[in-house]
Short mmCIF file of C-alpha atoms in Angstrom, two decimals:
data_model
loop_
_atom_site.label_atom_id
_atom_site.label_comp_id
_atom_site.label_asym_id
_atom_site.label_seq_id
_atom_site.Cartn_x
_atom_site.Cartn_y
_atom_site.Cartn_z
CA MET A 1 126.11 131.77 67.29
CA ASP A 2 126.40 135.33 65.93
CA LYS A 3 129.12 137.54 67.40
CA LYS A 4 127.86 139.12 70.62
CA ARG A 5 128.90 141.03 73.72
CA VAL A 6 128.79 138.36 76.42
CA VAL A 7 129.09 138.54 80.21
CA VAL A 8 130.09 135.12 81.57
CA ALA A 9 129.53 134.60 85.31
CA LEU A 10 131.75 131.96 86.86
CA GLY A 11 130.94 130.45 90.28
CA GLY A 12 133.42 130.66 93.17
CA ASN A 13 132.95 126.94 93.79
CA ALA A 14 134.19 126.26 90.24
CA ILE A 15 137.53 127.78 91.26
CA LEU A 16 137.83 126.10 94.66
CA SER A 17 136.42 122.66 95.46
CA LYS A 18 138.26 120.96 98.33
CA ASP A 19 141.89 122.02 97.96
CA ALA A 20 142.17 125.69 98.99
CA SER A 21 145.83 126.06 98.02
CA ALA A 22 146.85 128.67 95.45
CA GLU A 23 148.23 125.90 93.25
CA ALA A 24 144.93 124.01 93.13
CA GLN A 25 142.89 127.14 92.40
CA GLN A 26 145.31 128.22 89.68
CA ALA A 27 145.07 124.75 88.11
CA ALA A 28 141.26 124.95 88.17
CA LEU A 29 141.36 128.34 86.45
CA ARG A 30 143.74 127.04 83.79
CA ASP A 31 141.11 124.41 82.96
CA THR A 32 138.35 127.04 83.12
CA SER A 33 140.20 129.35 80.72
CA LYS A 34 140.28 126.66 78.03
CA TYR A 35 136.48 126.85 77.91
CA LEU A 36 136.21 130.64 78.22
CA VAL A 37 138.57 131.18 75.28
CA GLU A 38 135.99 129.46 73.07
CA PHE A 39 133.82 132.59 73.34
CA VAL A 40 136.71 134.69 72.01
CA LYS A 41 137.48 132.25 69.19
CA LYS A 42 133.92 132.81 67.95
CA GLY A 43 134.60 136.55 67.77
CA ASN A 44 132.56 137.53 70.82
CA GLU A 45 133.38 140.46 73.11
CA LEU A 46 133.96 138.66 76.41
CA ILE A 47 133.52 140.08 79.91
CA ILE A 48 134.23 137.70 82.80
CA SER A 49 132.80 137.84 86.32
CA HIS A 50 133.27 135.37 89.15
CA GLY A 51 132.13 134.41 92.62
CA ASN A 52 134.29 134.33 95.74
CA GLY A 53 132.16 132.70 98.47
CA PRO A 54 134.67 129.97 99.40
CA GLN A 55 137.70 132.26 98.98
CA VAL A 56 136.46 135.24 101.00
CA GLY A 57 135.31 132.95 103.82
CA ASN A 58 138.70 131.27 103.95
CA LEU A 59 140.49 134.62 103.89
CA LEU A 60 138.36 135.76 106.83
CA LEU A 61 139.35 132.63 108.77
CA GLN A 62 143.04 133.22 108.02
CA GLN A 63 142.80 136.85 109.07
CA THR A 64 140.86 136.11 112.25
CA ALA A 65 143.33 133.41 113.28
CA GLY A 66 146.28 135.78 112.89
CA SER A 67 144.64 138.98 114.11
CA THR A 68 146.46 141.04 116.74
CA LYS A 69 146.09 144.55 118.12
CA ASP A 70 148.97 145.76 115.96
CA ASN A 71 147.95 143.74 112.90
CA PRO A 72 144.14 143.47 112.95
CA ALA A 73 141.98 141.50 110.53
CA MET A 74 140.54 143.53 107.65
CA PRO A 75 136.78 144.22 107.30
CA LEU A 76 134.70 142.10 104.94
CA ASP A 77 134.45 144.70 102.13
CA THR A 78 138.26 144.89 102.03
CA ASP A 79 138.47 141.08 102.00
CA VAL A 80 136.16 141.05 98.96
CA SER A 81 138.54 143.44 97.17
CA MET A 82 141.49 141.24 98.13
CA THR A 83 139.86 138.18 96.58
CA GLN A 84 139.00 140.21 93.48
CA GLY A 85 142.72 140.83 93.16
CA SER A 86 143.93 137.28 93.84
CA ILE A 87 141.34 135.46 91.69
CA GLY A 88 141.67 138.14 89.01
CA TYR A 89 145.44 137.65 88.93
CA TRP A 90 145.12 133.89 88.57
CA LEU A 91 142.40 134.19 85.93
CA GLN A 92 144.02 136.87 83.77
CA ASN A 93 147.27 134.90 83.88
CA ALA A 94 145.53 131.67 82.80
CA MET A 95 143.46 133.43 80.11
CA GLY A 96 146.60 135.08 78.73
CA THR A 97 148.23 131.67 78.31
CA GLU A 98 145.20 130.12 76.58
CA LEU A 99 144.73 133.11 74.26
CA LYS A 100 148.37 132.86 73.15
CA LYS A 101 147.96 129.13 72.53
CA ALA A 102 144.98 129.99 70.31
CA GLY A 103 146.98 132.64 68.45
CA ILE A 104 144.78 135.46 69.77
CA ASP A 105 146.41 138.77 70.72
CA LYS A 106 144.09 140.20 73.38
CA PRO A 107 145.03 141.61 76.79
CA VAL A 108 143.08 140.58 79.90
CA ALA A 109 142.83 142.87 82.95
CA THR A 110 141.09 142.80 86.32
CA VAL A 111 139.02 145.75 87.50
CA VAL A 112 138.64 146.13 91.27
CA THR A 113 134.92 146.83 91.07
CA GLN A 114 132.66 148.67 93.53
CA VAL A 115 128.94 147.90 93.46
CA VAL A 116 126.43 150.31 94.99
CA VAL A 117 123.89 148.89 97.45
CA ASP A 118 121.13 150.44 99.58
CA GLU A 119 122.03 150.95 103.24
CA ALA A 120 118.37 150.24 104.10
CA ASP A 121 118.38 146.88 102.28
CA GLU A 122 116.67 144.28 104.49
CA ALA A 123 119.56 141.90 103.77
CA PHE A 124 121.65 143.70 106.39
CA LYS A 125 119.18 142.47 109.03
CA ASN A 126 118.85 138.99 107.55
CA PRO A 127 122.17 137.38 106.47
CA THR A 128 121.69 134.74 103.78
CA LYS A 129 124.91 134.57 101.69
CA PRO A 130 127.01 131.45 102.43
CA ILE A 131 130.77 132.03 102.52
CA GLY A 132 133.78 129.94 103.40
CA PRO A 133 134.10 126.18 103.92
CA PHE A 134 131.44 123.60 104.76
CA TYR A 135 131.29 122.26 108.34
CA ASP A 136 129.62 119.23 109.85
CA GLU A 137 127.46 119.79 112.94
CA LYS A 138 130.41 119.44 115.33
CA GLY A 139 132.62 121.79 113.30
CA MET A 140 129.85 124.36 113.07
CA GLN A 141 129.28 124.31 116.84
CA GLN A 142 133.01 124.78 117.41
CA GLN A 143 133.03 127.81 115.10
CA LYS A 144 130.09 129.32 117.02
CA LEU A 145 132.00 128.89 120.29
CA GLU A 146 135.01 130.69 118.83
CA HIS A 147 132.95 133.33 116.98
CA PRO A 148 129.60 133.87 118.74
CA GLU A 149 128.72 136.68 116.29
CA TYR A 150 128.77 134.31 113.29
CA GLU A 151 125.51 132.95 111.84
CA PHE A 152 125.31 129.56 110.11
CA VAL A 153 122.83 127.78 107.82
CA GLU A 154 122.63 124.32 106.33
CA ASP A 155 123.62 124.74 102.66
CA ALA A 156 122.17 122.50 99.93
CA GLY A 157 122.59 119.28 101.89
CA ARG A 158 126.39 119.60 101.90
CA GLY A 159 126.91 120.84 105.45
CA PHE A 160 126.81 124.12 107.38
CA ARG A 161 128.29 127.42 106.20
CA ARG A 162 128.59 130.87 107.66
CA VAL A 163 126.15 133.42 106.21
CA VAL A 164 126.61 137.18 105.80
CA PRO A 165 124.38 139.98 104.44
CA SER A 166 123.84 139.91 100.66
CA PRO A 167 122.20 143.18 99.53
CA LYS A 168 120.91 143.61 95.98
CA PRO A 169 123.15 145.60 93.61
CA ILE A 170 121.86 148.98 92.44
CA ASP A 171 124.73 150.18 90.25
CA VAL A 172 128.23 149.17 89.12
CA VAL A 173 130.60 152.09 89.73
CA GLU A 174 133.25 151.00 87.21
CA SER A 175 130.87 149.94 84.40
CA ASP A 176 132.12 152.79 82.18
CA VAL A 177 135.68 151.52 82.65
CA VAL A 178 134.58 148.04 81.57
CA GLU A 179 132.85 149.55 78.51
CA ILE A 180 136.03 151.41 77.52
CA MET A 181 138.11 148.25 77.91
CA VAL A 182 135.77 146.20 75.71
CA LYS A 183 135.75 148.90 73.01
CA ASN A 184 139.56 148.75 73.06
CA LYS A 185 139.59 144.95 72.61
CA ILE A 186 140.57 144.19 76.22
CA ILE A 187 138.91 141.32 78.09
CA PRO A 188 137.83 142.67 81.51
CA ILE A 189 137.41 140.63 84.68
CA SER A 190 134.87 142.61 86.70
CA VAL A 191 132.42 142.47 89.66
CA GLY A 192 134.57 139.71 91.17
CA GLY A 193 132.84 138.19 94.17
CA GLY A 194 129.77 140.29 93.33
CA GLY A 195 131.82 143.49 93.64
CA VAL A 196 132.85 145.42 96.74
CA PRO A 197 129.57 146.58 98.37
CA VAL A 198 129.49 150.36 98.85
CA ILE A 199 126.85 152.93 99.74
CA LYS A 200 126.72 156.42 98.26
CA THR A 201 127.03 159.47 100.49
CA THR A 202 127.15 163.08 99.30
CA ASN A 203 130.73 162.94 98.06
CA SER A 204 131.93 159.44 98.85
CA LEU A 205 131.48 155.72 98.46
CA VAL A 206 131.61 153.87 101.79
CA GLY A 207 132.31 150.14 102.02
CA LYS A 208 129.80 147.85 103.76
CA GLU A 209 130.47 144.45 105.34
CA ALA A 210 128.57 142.13 103.01
CA VAL A 211 128.98 139.85 100.00
CA ILE A 212 126.79 140.58 96.97
CA ASP A 213 125.49 137.61 95.00
CA LYS A 214 127.70 137.37 91.92
CA ASP A 215 124.80 136.41 89.63
CA PHE A 216 122.85 139.59 90.45
CA ALA A 217 126.00 141.73 90.19
CA SER A 218 126.85 140.13 86.84
CA GLU A 219 123.31 140.83 85.64
CA LYS A 220 123.61 144.49 86.66
CA LEU A 221 126.97 144.78 84.88
CA ALA A 222 125.55 143.10 81.75
CA GLU A 223 122.74 145.67 81.72
CA LYS A 224 125.11 148.61 82.19
CA VAL A 225 127.45 147.60 79.34
CA ASN A 226 124.60 146.71 76.95
CA ALA A 227 125.55 143.06 76.71
CA ASP A 228 123.65 140.85 74.27
CA MET A 229 123.92 137.81 76.47
CA LEU A 230 124.40 136.83 80.11
CA VAL A 231 125.86 133.35 80.55
CA ILE A 232 125.67 131.95 84.09
CA LEU A 233 127.87 128.90 84.56
CA THR A 234 126.94 126.34 87.19
CA ALA A 235 127.40 122.63 87.96
CA VAL A 236 124.77 121.28 85.53
CA ASP A 237 124.26 121.57 81.76
CA ASN A 238 120.61 122.63 82.18
CA VAL A 239 118.17 123.95 84.74
CA TYR A 240 115.77 121.19 85.83
CA ILE A 241 112.33 121.01 87.34
CA ASN A 242 111.75 118.20 89.85
CA PHE A 243 115.53 118.09 90.18
CA ASN A 244 116.98 114.75 91.36
CA LYS A 245 113.54 113.11 91.29
CA PRO A 246 112.46 110.25 88.99
CA ASN A 247 110.36 112.71 86.95
CA GLN A 248 113.04 115.41 86.63
CA LYS A 249 112.89 117.37 83.37
CA LYS A 250 115.53 119.61 81.87
CA LEU A 251 114.54 123.05 80.64
CA GLU A 252 115.90 124.08 77.26
CA LYS A 253 114.42 127.20 75.60
CA ILE A 254 111.98 128.79 78.05
CA ASN A 255 110.29 132.16 78.48
CA ILE A 256 110.10 134.38 81.55
CA ALA A 257 106.44 133.67 82.31
CA GLU A 258 107.02 129.91 82.48
CA LEU A 259 110.07 130.36 84.73
CA LYS A 260 108.15 132.63 87.10
CA THR A 261 105.47 129.96 87.42
CA TYR A 262 108.12 127.40 88.41
CA ILE A 263 109.55 129.85 90.96
CA LYS A 264 106.13 130.29 92.57
CA VAL A 265 105.78 126.55 93.17
CA GLY A 266 109.28 126.31 94.69
CA GLN A 267 111.07 124.43 91.91
CA PHE A 268 114.48 126.06 92.43
CA ALA A 269 116.65 125.81 95.56
CA LYS A 270 117.13 129.13 97.36
CA GLY A 271 120.86 128.75 98.00
CA SER A 272 121.84 127.52 94.56
CA MET A 273 119.69 127.65 91.40
CA LEU A 274 117.10 130.27 92.41
CA PRO A 275 119.39 133.34 92.31
CA LYS A 276 120.72 132.23 88.93
CA VAL A 277 117.21 131.92 87.52
CA GLU A 278 116.16 135.26 89.04
CA ALA A 279 119.25 137.03 87.66
CA ALA A 280 118.58 135.54 84.22
CA ILE A 281 114.98 136.77 84.32
CA ASP A 282 116.10 140.27 85.40
CA PHE A 283 118.52 140.52 82.49
CA VAL A 284 116.00 139.41 79.87
CA GLN A 285 113.30 141.69 81.33
CA ASN A 286 115.56 144.74 81.60
CA THR A 287 117.15 144.59 78.14
CA LYS A 288 115.63 145.04 74.71
CA ASN A 289 116.80 141.86 73.01
CA GLY A 290 119.00 140.20 75.62
CA SER A 291 119.00 136.49 76.30
CA ALA A 292 120.33 134.60 79.30
CA ILE A 293 121.85 131.13 79.39
CA ILE A 294 122.36 128.84 82.35
CA THR A 295 124.65 125.90 81.68
CA SER A 296 127.88 124.25 82.84
CA LEU A 297 131.45 125.23 82.03
CA GLN A 298 131.95 121.84 80.38
CA ASN A 299 128.97 122.47 78.10
CA VAL A 300 130.27 125.80 76.72
CA GLY A 301 131.51 124.21 73.48
CA LYS A 302 128.15 122.55 72.78
CA PHE A 303 126.29 125.75 73.64
CA LEU A 304 128.39 127.74 71.17
CA GLU A 305 127.87 125.10 68.47
CA ASP A 306 124.20 124.21 68.83
CA GLY A 307 122.65 126.27 71.64
CA SER A 308 122.72 123.43 74.19
CA GLY A 309 121.79 124.60 77.72
CA THR A 310 118.86 126.45 79.28
CA ILE A 311 118.12 129.58 77.26
CA ILE A 312 115.82 132.20 78.78
CA VAL A 313 113.99 134.55 76.40
CA LYS A 314 111.24 137.18 76.72
#
């Protein structure tokens, strides 16, 4: 692969599976960093983004459980910024170690990133973004008793999760900062958790209680910094049609028109693969020569060597 400017979007579930301790998440990110460093070894300009759905949901639970009049729980936009800081700290620490092992002298730094959304976005009336842990039916009902204002959905056959508004990103406030960092050979970690959702007023940016989808935020950032490539990492090496059926078929190199046809017939699950496919299409459509890749973290080496994965082109 030729040297490129690459935004790599890492899922929140890749950082946290079942063990929510700091130690377990740090260990996961140490493993993750071994793969991400491969992009740098090839000479690419790397920009990292990440999700935070499990982490921000867990932080909300911790805050709610300990909330008092004198020490109240923080609003959701602030919780997003807090997880940007904690995951960013773990990730920049792990990346620093792996870069040194590889003999690469490059600093890594986290940008607490604000992402502009529209106050009139219909998402504020229709929460769809899953956050926090999975519950069985009994656990979900107990949560509703304790927090009647919470809304829950069944998520990808794995249980029930709380859902919050997920407005579409319009702009990335700190994209110029990210650009400056890349030009100065710094690896930025940006739009963590989809970025802190803010709305623009005359002179201010005002936080909104929501969680932006990290794939759409990563796409918007990739556009703003003129990236050559958007890499969305997920649990599988390729996107499939007829997924988990006897006639499933993996998609390799595919154009936008074909993907849109598959979307129309409902080939991609709303809570998991669909936003990744839609973000990939947006990036390819909105850039001159950009390409988007959807693959797994474990497949990064093969992708860099021989283009293995699902590659979306115009």
